[in-house]
Amino acid sequence: HYYGARLNHLGYGLLGFSEVKTTDQTTGIYKCDVYSQATANHTQGKLTESATYTKDDILIHLLLNTWDTKVSSYGDDYHKVYLPYPKTITEKSYSLAGKLLSTKTTTTTIDDYDNPTKIVSSIADSTGTYTTTTDNTYENNANSWIIGNLTKAAVTVTAPNQPSQTRVSTFTYDSLGYLASTTTSANDPNYMLNKTFTRDGFGNIIK
């Protein structure tokens, strides 16, 4: 079933349906998807909520998306690029009796080129909260348009009653933007892994 179609008369045209409901005719499980129709941040057509129910109307899964928009300006108001992205994603899982089992939350920060510079993902259940934090550093060369080369990634995981653990990886590139080397370390030189890559004139790895 489709609900709430909307048309914008100021140039955006059809904004899509506000809600779509699909039902599994075998099990009776149905899902309700809700979509944005907001034009201010250019998020029209983006999924904002998805809820799954049993045939007895018991909620068993819920997805919530919070959208943000990165705006890049090129001189004036008529030359802008709008980049909507899911800043926060929340997923809740329930038992067949409707009891909340776990909640997963992912928050993302991006740079001007849509590269995720920070991702924080946490899962909370009856045993506690488990968190993974990823901090990324990128090389964006707009002059040669070599964009999104990851130069450093630091991943930190935490768990209840356990010390946090961090793994750091670094990456280097040649003048054409091809990956030249990687170094992975768990903050201990005894567990460091280095890789170097040799390429032919066509960019193929030969060593």
mmCIF file with all atom_site columns, C-alpha atoms in Angstrom:
data_model
loop_
_atom_site.group_PDB
_atom_site.id
_atom_site.type_symbol
_atom_site.label_atom_id
_atom_site.label_alt_id
_atom_site.label_comp_id
_atom_site.label_asym_id
_atom_site.label_entity_id
_atom_site.label_seq_id
_atom_site.pdbx_PDB_ins_code
_atom_site.Cartn_x
_atom_site.Cartn_y
_atom_site.Cartn_z
_atom_site.occupancy
_atom_site.B_iso_or_equiv
_atom_site.pdbx_formal_charge
_atom_site.auth_seq_id
_atom_site.auth_comp_id
_atom_site.auth_asym_id
_atom_site.auth_atom_id
_atom_site.pdbx_PDB_model_num
ATOM 1   C CA . HIS A 1 1   ? 0.000  0.000   0.000   1.00 0.00 ? 1   HIS A CA 1
ATOM 2   C CA . TYR A 1 2   ? 1.179  3.508   -0.833  1.00 0.00 ? 2   TYR A CA 1
ATOM 3   C CA . TYR A 1 3   ? 0.214  6.641   1.089   1.00 0.00 ? 3   TYR A CA 1
ATOM 4   C CA . GLY A 1 4   ? 0.686  10.388  0.998   1.00 0.00 ? 4   GLY A CA 1
ATOM 5   C CA . ALA A 1 5   ? 2.050  11.152  -2.464  1.00 0.00 ? 5   ALA A CA 1
ATOM 6   C CA . ARG A 1 6   ? 3.014  14.803  -2.750  1.00 0.00 ? 6   ARG A CA 1
ATOM 7   C CA . LEU A 1 7   ? 3.847  17.071  -5.672  1.00 0.00 ? 7   LEU A CA 1
ATOM 8   C CA . ASN A 1 8   ? 5.991  20.199  -5.391  1.00 0.00 ? 8   ASN A CA 1
ATOM 9   C CA . HIS A 1 9   ? 5.073  23.031  -7.770  1.00 0.00 ? 9   HIS A CA 1
ATOM 10  C CA . LEU A 1 10  ? 8.288  24.998  -7.267  1.00 0.00 ? 10  LEU A CA 1
ATOM 11  C CA . GLY A 1 11  ? 10.495 22.787  -9.399  1.00 0.00 ? 11  GLY A CA 1
ATOM 12  C CA . TYR A 1 12  ? 11.088 19.656  -7.343  1.00 0.00 ? 12  TYR A CA 1
ATOM 13  C CA . GLY A 1 13  ? 8.269  17.726  -8.964  1.00 0.00 ? 13  GLY A CA 1
ATOM 14  C CA . LEU A 1 14  ? 7.021  14.495  -7.406  1.00 0.00 ? 14  LEU A CA 1
ATOM 15  C CA . LEU A 1 15  ? 8.299  14.116  -3.838  1.00 0.00 ? 15  LEU A CA 1
ATOM 16  C CA . GLY A 1 16  ? 7.277  10.483  -3.643  1.00 0.00 ? 16  GLY A CA 1
ATOM 17  C CA . PHE A 1 17  ? 5.071  8.709   -1.131  1.00 0.00 ? 17  PHE A CA 1
ATOM 18  C CA . SER A 1 18  ? 5.273  9.506   2.568   1.00 0.00 ? 18  SER A CA 1
ATOM 19  C CA . GLU A 1 19  ? 4.683  5.883   3.563   1.00 0.00 ? 19  GLU A CA 1
ATOM 20  C CA . VAL A 1 20  ? 4.836  2.442   1.974   1.00 0.00 ? 20  VAL A CA 1
ATOM 21  C CA . LYS A 1 21  ? 3.395  -0.647  3.655   1.00 0.00 ? 21  LYS A CA 1
ATOM 22  C CA . THR A 1 22  ? 4.337  -4.159  2.525   1.00 0.00 ? 22  THR A CA 1
ATOM 23  C CA . THR A 1 23  ? 2.896  -7.397  3.899   1.00 0.00 ? 23  THR A CA 1
ATOM 24  C CA . ASP A 1 24  ? 4.162  -10.960 3.685   1.00 0.00 ? 24  ASP A CA 1
ATOM 25  C CA . GLN A 1 25  ? 1.001  -12.874 2.769   1.00 0.00 ? 25  GLN A CA 1
ATOM 26  C CA . THR A 1 26  ? 2.450  -16.135 4.137   1.00 0.00 ? 26  THR A CA 1
ATOM 27  C CA . THR A 1 27  ? 3.489  -15.011 7.630   1.00 0.00 ? 27  THR A CA 1
ATOM 28  C CA . GLY A 1 28  ? 1.399  -11.877 8.022   1.00 0.00 ? 28  GLY A CA 1
ATOM 29  C CA . ILE A 1 29  ? 4.507  -9.892  8.998   1.00 0.00 ? 29  ILE A CA 1
ATOM 30  C CA . TYR A 1 30  ? 4.281  -6.359  7.646   1.00 0.00 ? 30  TYR A CA 1
ATOM 31  C CA . LYS A 1 31  ? 6.640  -3.405  7.354   1.00 0.00 ? 31  LYS A CA 1
ATOM 32  C CA . CYS A 1 32  ? 5.872  0.292   7.294   1.00 0.00 ? 32  CYS A CA 1
ATOM 33  C CA . ASP A 1 33  ? 8.471  2.546   5.662   1.00 0.00 ? 33  ASP A CA 1
ATOM 34  C CA . VAL A 1 34  ? 8.296  6.318   6.130   1.00 0.00 ? 34  VAL A CA 1
ATOM 35  C CA . TYR A 1 35  ? 10.042 8.669   3.702   1.00 0.00 ? 35  TYR A CA 1
ATOM 36  C CA . SER A 1 36  ? 11.009 12.313  3.926   1.00 0.00 ? 36  SER A CA 1
ATOM 37  C CA . GLN A 1 37  ? 9.288  14.820  1.688   1.00 0.00 ? 37  GLN A CA 1
ATOM 38  C CA . ALA A 1 38  ? 11.272 17.812  2.961   1.00 0.00 ? 38  ALA A CA 1
ATOM 39  C CA . THR A 1 39  ? 12.894 19.960  0.304   1.00 0.00 ? 39  THR A CA 1
ATOM 40  C CA . ALA A 1 40  ? 14.665 22.466  2.565   1.00 0.00 ? 40  ALA A CA 1
ATOM 41  C CA . ASN A 1 41  ? 17.594 20.095  3.153   1.00 0.00 ? 41  ASN A CA 1
ATOM 42  C CA . HIS A 1 42  ? 17.071 18.102  -0.044  1.00 0.00 ? 42  HIS A CA 1
ATOM 43  C CA . THR A 1 43  ? 16.189 14.917  1.829   1.00 0.00 ? 43  THR A CA 1
ATOM 44  C CA . GLN A 1 44  ? 13.066 14.115  -0.174  1.00 0.00 ? 44  GLN A CA 1
ATOM 45  C CA . GLY A 1 45  ? 12.787 10.407  -0.894  1.00 0.00 ? 45  GLY A CA 1
ATOM 46  C CA . LYS A 1 46  ? 15.119 9.428   1.957   1.00 0.00 ? 46  LYS A CA 1
ATOM 47  C CA . LEU A 1 47  ? 14.017 6.681   4.339   1.00 0.00 ? 47  LEU A CA 1
ATOM 48  C CA . THR A 1 48  ? 13.431 8.094   7.848   1.00 0.00 ? 48  THR A CA 1
ATOM 49  C CA . GLU A 1 49  ? 11.723 5.197   9.595   1.00 0.00 ? 49  GLU A CA 1
ATOM 50  C CA . SER A 1 50  ? 11.102 1.506   9.019   1.00 0.00 ? 50  SER A CA 1
ATOM 51  C CA . ALA A 1 51  ? 9.020  -0.535  11.452  1.00 0.00 ? 51  ALA A CA 1
ATOM 52  C CA . THR A 1 52  ? 8.353  -4.279  11.217  1.00 0.00 ? 52  THR A CA 1
ATOM 53  C CA . TYR A 1 53  ? 5.399  -5.896  12.958  1.00 0.00 ? 53  TYR A CA 1
ATOM 54  C CA . THR A 1 54  ? 4.027  -9.393  13.437  1.00 0.00 ? 54  THR A CA 1
ATOM 55  C CA . LYS A 1 55  ? 0.578  -10.254 12.171  1.00 0.00 ? 55  LYS A CA 1
ATOM 56  C CA . ASP A 1 56  ? -0.642 -9.474  15.705  1.00 0.00 ? 56  ASP A CA 1
ATOM 57  C CA . ASP A 1 57  ? 0.703  -5.900  15.467  1.00 0.00 ? 57  ASP A CA 1
ATOM 58  C CA . ILE A 1 58  ? 3.689  -6.509  17.763  1.00 0.00 ? 58  ILE A CA 1
ATOM 59  C CA . LEU A 1 59  ? 6.717  -4.383  16.905  1.00 0.00 ? 59  LEU A CA 1
ATOM 60  C CA . ILE A 1 60  ? 9.800  -6.572  16.338  1.00 0.00 ? 60  ILE A CA 1
ATOM 61  C CA . HIS A 1 61  ? 12.203 -4.214  14.573  1.00 0.00 ? 61  HIS A CA 1
ATOM 62  C CA . LEU A 1 62  ? 12.549 -0.451  14.288  1.00 0.00 ? 62  LEU A CA 1
ATOM 63  C CA . LEU A 1 63  ? 14.951 1.562   12.146  1.00 0.00 ? 63  LEU A CA 1
ATOM 64  C CA . LEU A 1 64  ? 15.281 5.339   12.556  1.00 0.00 ? 64  LEU A CA 1
ATOM 65  C CA . ASN A 1 65  ? 17.397 7.505   10.254  1.00 0.00 ? 65  ASN A CA 1
ATOM 66  C CA . THR A 1 66  ? 18.286 11.090  11.098  1.00 0.00 ? 66  THR A CA 1
ATOM 67  C CA . TRP A 1 67  ? 19.459 12.917  7.987   1.00 0.00 ? 67  TRP A CA 1
ATOM 68  C CA . ASP A 1 68  ? 21.821 15.858  7.761   1.00 0.00 ? 68  ASP A CA 1
ATOM 69  C CA . THR A 1 69  ? 22.925 17.789  4.687   1.00 0.00 ? 69  THR A CA 1
ATOM 70  C CA . LYS A 1 70  ? 26.421 18.894  3.783   1.00 0.00 ? 70  LYS A CA 1
ATOM 71  C CA . VAL A 1 71  ? 26.265 22.072  1.695   1.00 0.00 ? 71  VAL A CA 1
ATOM 72  C CA . SER A 1 72  ? 29.161 23.154  -0.525  1.00 0.00 ? 72  SER A CA 1
ATOM 73  C CA . SER A 1 73  ? 29.049 26.616  -2.067  1.00 0.00 ? 73  SER A CA 1
ATOM 74  C CA . TYR A 1 74  ? 30.741 27.626  -5.306  1.00 0.00 ? 74  TYR A CA 1
ATOM 75  C CA . GLY A 1 75  ? 30.617 31.412  -5.284  1.00 0.00 ? 75  GLY A CA 1
ATOM 76  C CA . ASP A 1 76  ? 26.939 32.264  -4.844  1.00 0.00 ? 76  ASP A CA 1
ATOM 77  C CA . ASP A 1 77  ? 23.557 30.889  -3.816  1.00 0.00 ? 77  ASP A CA 1
ATOM 78  C CA . TYR A 1 78  ? 22.911 29.563  -7.316  1.00 0.00 ? 78  TYR A CA 1
ATOM 79  C CA . HIS A 1 79  ? 25.953 27.293  -7.336  1.00 0.00 ? 79  HIS A CA 1
ATOM 80  C CA . LYS A 1 80  ? 25.614 24.964  -4.370  1.00 0.00 ? 80  LYS A CA 1
ATOM 81  C CA . VAL A 1 81  ? 25.886 21.222  -3.946  1.00 0.00 ? 81  VAL A CA 1
ATOM 82  C CA . TYR A 1 82  ? 23.654 19.545  -1.373  1.00 0.00 ? 82  TYR A CA 1
ATOM 83  C CA . LEU A 1 83  ? 24.786 16.191  0.000   1.00 0.00 ? 83  LEU A CA 1
ATOM 84  C CA . PRO A 1 84  ? 22.247 14.494  2.297   1.00 0.00 ? 84  PRO A CA 1
ATOM 85  C CA . TYR A 1 85  ? 23.671 11.728  4.470   1.00 0.00 ? 85  TYR A CA 1
ATOM 86  C CA . PRO A 1 86  ? 22.399 9.621   7.409   1.00 0.00 ? 86  PRO A CA 1
ATOM 87  C CA . LYS A 1 87  ? 24.032 11.289  10.410  1.00 0.00 ? 87  LYS A CA 1
ATOM 88  C CA . THR A 1 88  ? 22.481 8.937   12.966  1.00 0.00 ? 88  THR A CA 1
ATOM 89  C CA . ILE A 1 89  ? 21.061 5.464   12.403  1.00 0.00 ? 89  ILE A CA 1
ATOM 90  C CA . THR A 1 90  ? 19.257 3.725   15.246  1.00 0.00 ? 90  THR A CA 1
ATOM 91  C CA . GLU A 1 91  ? 18.114 0.107   15.117  1.00 0.00 ? 91  GLU A CA 1
ATOM 92  C CA . LYS A 1 92  ? 16.022 -1.531  17.817  1.00 0.00 ? 92  LYS A CA 1
ATOM 93  C CA . SER A 1 93  ? 15.365 -5.257  17.937  1.00 0.00 ? 93  SER A CA 1
ATOM 94  C CA . TYR A 1 94  ? 12.514 -6.789  19.900  1.00 0.00 ? 94  TYR A CA 1
ATOM 95  C CA . SER A 1 95  ? 11.410 -10.267 20.893  1.00 0.00 ? 95  SER A CA 1
ATOM 96  C CA . LEU A 1 96  ? 8.248  -11.772 19.438  1.00 0.00 ? 96  LEU A CA 1
ATOM 97  C CA . ALA A 1 97  ? 6.577  -10.673 22.660  1.00 0.00 ? 97  ALA A CA 1
ATOM 98  C CA . GLY A 1 98  ? 7.554  -7.066  22.006  1.00 0.00 ? 98  GLY A CA 1
ATOM 99  C CA . LYS A 1 99  ? 10.377 -6.828  24.588  1.00 0.00 ? 99  LYS A CA 1
ATOM 100 C CA . LEU A 1 100 ? 13.352 -4.659  23.616  1.00 0.00 ? 100 LEU A CA 1
ATOM 101 C CA . LEU A 1 101 ? 16.424 -6.850  23.133  1.00 0.00 ? 101 LEU A CA 1
ATOM 102 C CA . SER A 1 102 ? 19.090 -4.518  21.786  1.00 0.00 ? 102 SER A CA 1
ATOM 103 C CA . THR A 1 103 ? 19.676 -1.045  20.435  1.00 0.00 ? 103 THR A CA 1
ATOM 104 C CA . LYS A 1 104 ? 22.339 -0.241  17.865  1.00 0.00 ? 104 LYS A CA 1
ATOM 105 C CA . THR A 1 105 ? 23.248 3.373   17.198  1.00 0.00 ? 105 THR A CA 1
ATOM 106 C CA . THR A 1 106 ? 25.640 4.589   14.509  1.00 0.00 ? 106 THR A CA 1
ATOM 107 C CA . THR A 1 107 ? 26.676 8.229   14.209  1.00 0.00 ? 107 THR A CA 1
ATOM 108 C CA . THR A 1 108 ? 28.695 9.412   11.214  1.00 0.00 ? 108 THR A CA 1
ATOM 109 C CA . THR A 1 109 ? 30.619 12.613  10.526  1.00 0.00 ? 109 THR A CA 1
ATOM 110 C CA . ILE A 1 110 ? 31.741 13.313  6.954   1.00 0.00 ? 110 ILE A CA 1
ATOM 111 C CA . ASP A 1 111 ? 34.070 15.781  5.259   1.00 0.00 ? 111 ASP A CA 1
ATOM 112 C CA . ASP A 1 112 ? 33.269 17.963  2.246   1.00 0.00 ? 112 ASP A CA 1
ATOM 113 C CA . TYR A 1 113 ? 33.866 15.024  -0.113  1.00 0.00 ? 113 TYR A CA 1
ATOM 114 C CA . ASP A 1 114 ? 31.501 12.569  1.615   1.00 0.00 ? 114 ASP A CA 1
ATOM 115 C CA . ASN A 1 115 ? 34.351 10.682  3.318   1.00 0.00 ? 115 ASN A CA 1
ATOM 116 C CA . PRO A 1 116 ? 33.386 9.391   6.794   1.00 0.00 ? 116 PRO A CA 1
ATOM 117 C CA . THR A 1 117 ? 35.887 11.018  9.163   1.00 0.00 ? 117 THR A CA 1
ATOM 118 C CA . LYS A 1 118 ? 34.355 9.636   12.348  1.00 0.00 ? 118 LYS A CA 1
ATOM 119 C CA . ILE A 1 119 ? 32.021 6.701   12.915  1.00 0.00 ? 119 ILE A CA 1
ATOM 120 C CA . VAL A 1 120 ? 30.765 5.778   16.362  1.00 0.00 ? 120 VAL A CA 1
ATOM 121 C CA . SER A 1 121 ? 28.778 2.559   16.553  1.00 0.00 ? 121 SER A CA 1
ATOM 122 C CA . SER A 1 122 ? 27.373 1.219   19.819  1.00 0.00 ? 122 SER A CA 1
ATOM 123 C CA . ILE A 1 123 ? 25.271 -1.809  20.663  1.00 0.00 ? 123 ILE A CA 1
ATOM 124 C CA . ALA A 1 124 ? 23.444 -1.937  23.988  1.00 0.00 ? 124 ALA A CA 1
ATOM 125 C CA . ASP A 1 125 ? 21.767 -5.055  25.309  1.00 0.00 ? 125 ASP A CA 1
ATOM 126 C CA . SER A 1 126 ? 21.205 -6.738  28.661  1.00 0.00 ? 126 SER A CA 1
ATOM 127 C CA . THR A 1 127 ? 24.952 -7.345  29.110  1.00 0.00 ? 127 THR A CA 1
ATOM 128 C CA . GLY A 1 128 ? 26.037 -3.732  28.610  1.00 0.00 ? 128 GLY A CA 1
ATOM 129 C CA . THR A 1 129 ? 27.168 -1.387  25.861  1.00 0.00 ? 129 THR A CA 1
ATOM 130 C CA . TYR A 1 130 ? 29.761 -2.270  23.224  1.00 0.00 ? 130 TYR A CA 1
ATOM 131 C CA . THR A 1 131 ? 31.238 0.604   21.243  1.00 0.00 ? 131 THR A CA 1
ATOM 132 C CA . THR A 1 132 ? 33.429 0.842   18.155  1.00 0.00 ? 132 THR A CA 1
ATOM 133 C CA . THR A 1 133 ? 34.871 4.234   17.268  1.00 0.00 ? 133 THR A CA 1
ATOM 134 C CA . THR A 1 134 ? 36.608 4.785   13.939  1.00 0.00 ? 134 THR A CA 1
ATOM 135 C CA . ASP A 1 135 ? 38.597 7.959   13.247  1.00 0.00 ? 135 ASP A CA 1
ATOM 136 C CA . ASN A 1 136 ? 39.637 8.379   9.622   1.00 0.00 ? 136 ASN A CA 1
ATOM 137 C CA . THR A 1 137 ? 42.027 10.836  7.990   1.00 0.00 ? 137 THR A CA 1
ATOM 138 C CA . TYR A 1 138 ? 41.869 11.390  4.232   1.00 0.00 ? 138 TYR A CA 1
ATOM 139 C CA . GLU A 1 139 ? 43.965 13.043  1.577   1.00 0.00 ? 139 GLU A CA 1
ATOM 140 C CA . ASN A 1 140 ? 41.785 15.057  -0.796  1.00 0.00 ? 140 ASN A CA 1
ATOM 141 C CA . ASN A 1 141 ? 43.736 16.611  -3.654  1.00 0.00 ? 141 ASN A CA 1
ATOM 142 C CA . ALA A 1 142 ? 41.239 18.795  -5.489  1.00 0.00 ? 142 ALA A CA 1
ATOM 143 C CA . ASN A 1 143 ? 43.831 20.027  -7.996  1.00 0.00 ? 143 ASN A CA 1
ATOM 144 C CA . SER A 1 144 ? 44.459 16.568  -9.459  1.00 0.00 ? 144 SER A CA 1
ATOM 145 C CA . TRP A 1 145 ? 41.043 15.355  -8.285  1.00 0.00 ? 145 TRP A CA 1
ATOM 146 C CA . ILE A 1 146 ? 42.457 12.427  -6.355  1.00 0.00 ? 146 ILE A CA 1
ATOM 147 C CA . ILE A 1 147 ? 39.824 12.348  -3.656  1.00 0.00 ? 147 ILE A CA 1
ATOM 148 C CA . GLY A 1 148 ? 39.226 10.107  -0.672  1.00 0.00 ? 148 GLY A CA 1
ATOM 149 C CA . ASN A 1 149 ? 42.607 8.444   -0.189  1.00 0.00 ? 149 ASN A CA 1
ATOM 150 C CA . LEU A 1 150 ? 42.533 7.123   3.360   1.00 0.00 ? 150 LEU A CA 1
ATOM 151 C CA . THR A 1 151 ? 45.850 7.921   5.076   1.00 0.00 ? 151 THR A CA 1
ATOM 152 C CA . LYS A 1 152 ? 45.063 6.872   8.646   1.00 0.00 ? 152 LYS A CA 1
ATOM 153 C CA . ALA A 1 153 ? 42.397 4.832   10.405  1.00 0.00 ? 153 ALA A CA 1
ATOM 154 C CA . ALA A 1 154 ? 42.237 4.400   14.160  1.00 0.00 ? 154 ALA A CA 1
ATOM 155 C CA . VAL A 1 155 ? 39.689 1.880   15.422  1.00 0.00 ? 155 VAL A CA 1
ATOM 156 C CA . THR A 1 156 ? 38.938 1.702   19.147  1.00 0.00 ? 156 THR A CA 1
ATOM 157 C CA . VAL A 1 157 ? 36.653 -0.903  20.690  1.00 0.00 ? 157 VAL A CA 1
ATOM 158 C CA . THR A 1 158 ? 35.279 -0.908  24.202  1.00 0.00 ? 158 THR A CA 1
ATOM 159 C CA . ALA A 1 159 ? 33.307 -3.529  26.102  1.00 0.00 ? 159 ALA A CA 1
ATOM 160 C CA . PRO A 1 160 ? 31.937 -3.819  29.631  1.00 0.00 ? 160 PRO A CA 1
ATOM 161 C CA . ASN A 1 161 ? 34.613 -4.633  32.255  1.00 0.00 ? 161 ASN A CA 1
ATOM 162 C CA . GLN A 1 162 ? 37.311 -4.802  29.581  1.00 0.00 ? 162 GLN A CA 1
ATOM 163 C CA . PRO A 1 163 ? 40.152 -2.388  28.708  1.00 0.00 ? 163 PRO A CA 1
ATOM 164 C CA . SER A 1 164 ? 39.688 -0.590  25.411  1.00 0.00 ? 164 SER A CA 1
ATOM 165 C CA . GLN A 1 165 ? 41.693 -1.781  22.421  1.00 0.00 ? 165 GLN A CA 1
ATOM 166 C CA . THR A 1 166 ? 42.930 0.385   19.556  1.00 0.00 ? 166 THR A CA 1
ATOM 167 C CA . ARG A 1 167 ? 44.319 -0.587  16.160  1.00 0.00 ? 167 ARG A CA 1
ATOM 168 C CA . VAL A 1 168 ? 45.911 2.045   13.954  1.00 0.00 ? 168 VAL A CA 1
ATOM 169 C CA . SER A 1 169 ? 46.480 1.636   10.228  1.00 0.00 ? 169 SER A CA 1
ATOM 170 C CA . THR A 1 170 ? 48.315 4.087   7.968   1.00 0.00 ? 170 THR A CA 1
ATOM 171 C CA . PHE A 1 171 ? 48.397 4.228   4.177   1.00 0.00 ? 171 PHE A CA 1
ATOM 172 C CA . THR A 1 172 ? 50.636 5.927   1.608   1.00 0.00 ? 172 THR A CA 1
ATOM 173 C CA . TYR A 1 173 ? 50.009 6.552   -2.093  1.00 0.00 ? 173 TYR A CA 1
ATOM 174 C CA . ASP A 1 174 ? 52.058 7.265   -5.178  1.00 0.00 ? 174 ASP A CA 1
ATOM 175 C CA . SER A 1 175 ? 51.728 10.390  -7.328  1.00 0.00 ? 175 SER A CA 1
ATOM 176 C CA . LEU A 1 176 ? 48.864 8.823   -9.305  1.00 0.00 ? 176 LEU A CA 1
ATOM 177 C CA . GLY A 1 177 ? 46.874 8.031   -6.195  1.00 0.00 ? 177 GLY A CA 1
ATOM 178 C CA . TYR A 1 178 ? 47.555 4.287   -6.162  1.00 0.00 ? 178 TYR A CA 1
ATOM 179 C CA . LEU A 1 179 ? 48.080 2.570   -2.819  1.00 0.00 ? 179 LEU A CA 1
ATOM 180 C CA . ALA A 1 180 ? 51.830 2.238   -2.185  1.00 0.00 ? 180 ALA A CA 1
ATOM 181 C CA . SER A 1 181 ? 52.081 0.882   1.359   1.00 0.00 ? 181 SER A CA 1
ATOM 182 C CA . THR A 1 182 ? 50.114 0.001   4.468   1.00 0.00 ? 182 THR A CA 1
ATOM 183 C CA . THR A 1 183 ? 51.123 -0.272  8.099   1.00 0.00 ? 183 THR A CA 1
ATOM 184 C CA . THR A 1 184 ? 48.897 -1.842  10.728  1.00 0.00 ? 184 THR A CA 1
ATOM 185 C CA . SER A 1 185 ? 49.727 -1.690  14.418  1.00 0.00 ? 185 SER A CA 1
ATOM 186 C CA . ALA A 1 186 ? 48.004 -2.556  17.663  1.00 0.00 ? 186 ALA A CA 1
ATOM 187 C CA . ASN A 1 187 ? 50.193 0.039   19.431  1.00 0.00 ? 187 ASN A CA 1
ATOM 188 C CA . ASP A 1 188 ? 52.780 -2.669  19.902  1.00 0.00 ? 188 ASP A CA 1
ATOM 189 C CA . PRO A 1 189 ? 55.816 -2.975  17.557  1.00 0.00 ? 189 PRO A CA 1
ATOM 190 C CA . ASN A 1 190 ? 55.767 -6.737  18.075  1.00 0.00 ? 190 ASN A CA 1
ATOM 191 C CA . TYR A 1 191 ? 52.444 -6.880  16.251  1.00 0.00 ? 191 TYR A CA 1
ATOM 192 C CA . MET A 1 192 ? 53.132 -4.471  13.417  1.00 0.00 ? 192 MET A CA 1
ATOM 193 C CA . LEU A 1 193 ? 52.385 -5.483  9.842   1.00 0.00 ? 193 LEU A CA 1
ATOM 194 C CA . ASN A 1 194 ? 53.910 -3.615  6.896   1.00 0.00 ? 194 ASN A CA 1
ATOM 195 C CA . LYS A 1 195 ? 52.987 -4.083  3.248   1.00 0.00 ? 195 LYS A CA 1
ATOM 196 C CA . THR A 1 196 ? 54.449 -2.374  0.177   1.00 0.00 ? 196 THR A CA 1
ATOM 197 C CA . PHE A 1 197 ? 53.140 -2.587  -3.379  1.00 0.00 ? 197 PHE A CA 1
ATOM 198 C CA . THR A 1 198 ? 55.022 -2.425  -6.659  1.00 0.00 ? 198 THR A CA 1
ATOM 199 C CA . ARG A 1 199 ? 53.011 -1.699  -9.807  1.00 0.00 ? 199 ARG A CA 1
ATOM 200 C CA . ASP A 1 200 ? 53.600 -1.805  -13.532 1.00 0.00 ? 200 ASP A CA 1
ATOM 201 C CA . GLY A 1 201 ? 52.879 1.056   -15.917 1.00 0.00 ? 201 GLY A CA 1
ATOM 202 C CA . PHE A 1 202 ? 49.192 0.150   -15.981 1.00 0.00 ? 202 PHE A CA 1
ATOM 203 C CA . GLY A 1 203 ? 48.745 0.211   -12.218 1.00 0.00 ? 203 GLY A CA 1
ATOM 204 C CA . ASN A 1 204 ? 48.679 -3.581  -11.787 1.00 0.00 ? 204 ASN A CA 1
ATOM 205 C CA . ILE A 1 205 ? 50.314 -4.922  -8.632  1.00 0.00 ? 205 ILE A CA 1
ATOM 206 C CA . ILE A 1 206 ? 53.323 -7.035  -9.615  1.00 0.00 ? 206 ILE A CA 1
ATOM 207 C CA . LYS A 1 207 ? 54.992 -7.351  -6.222  1.00 0.00 ? 207 LYS A CA 1
#
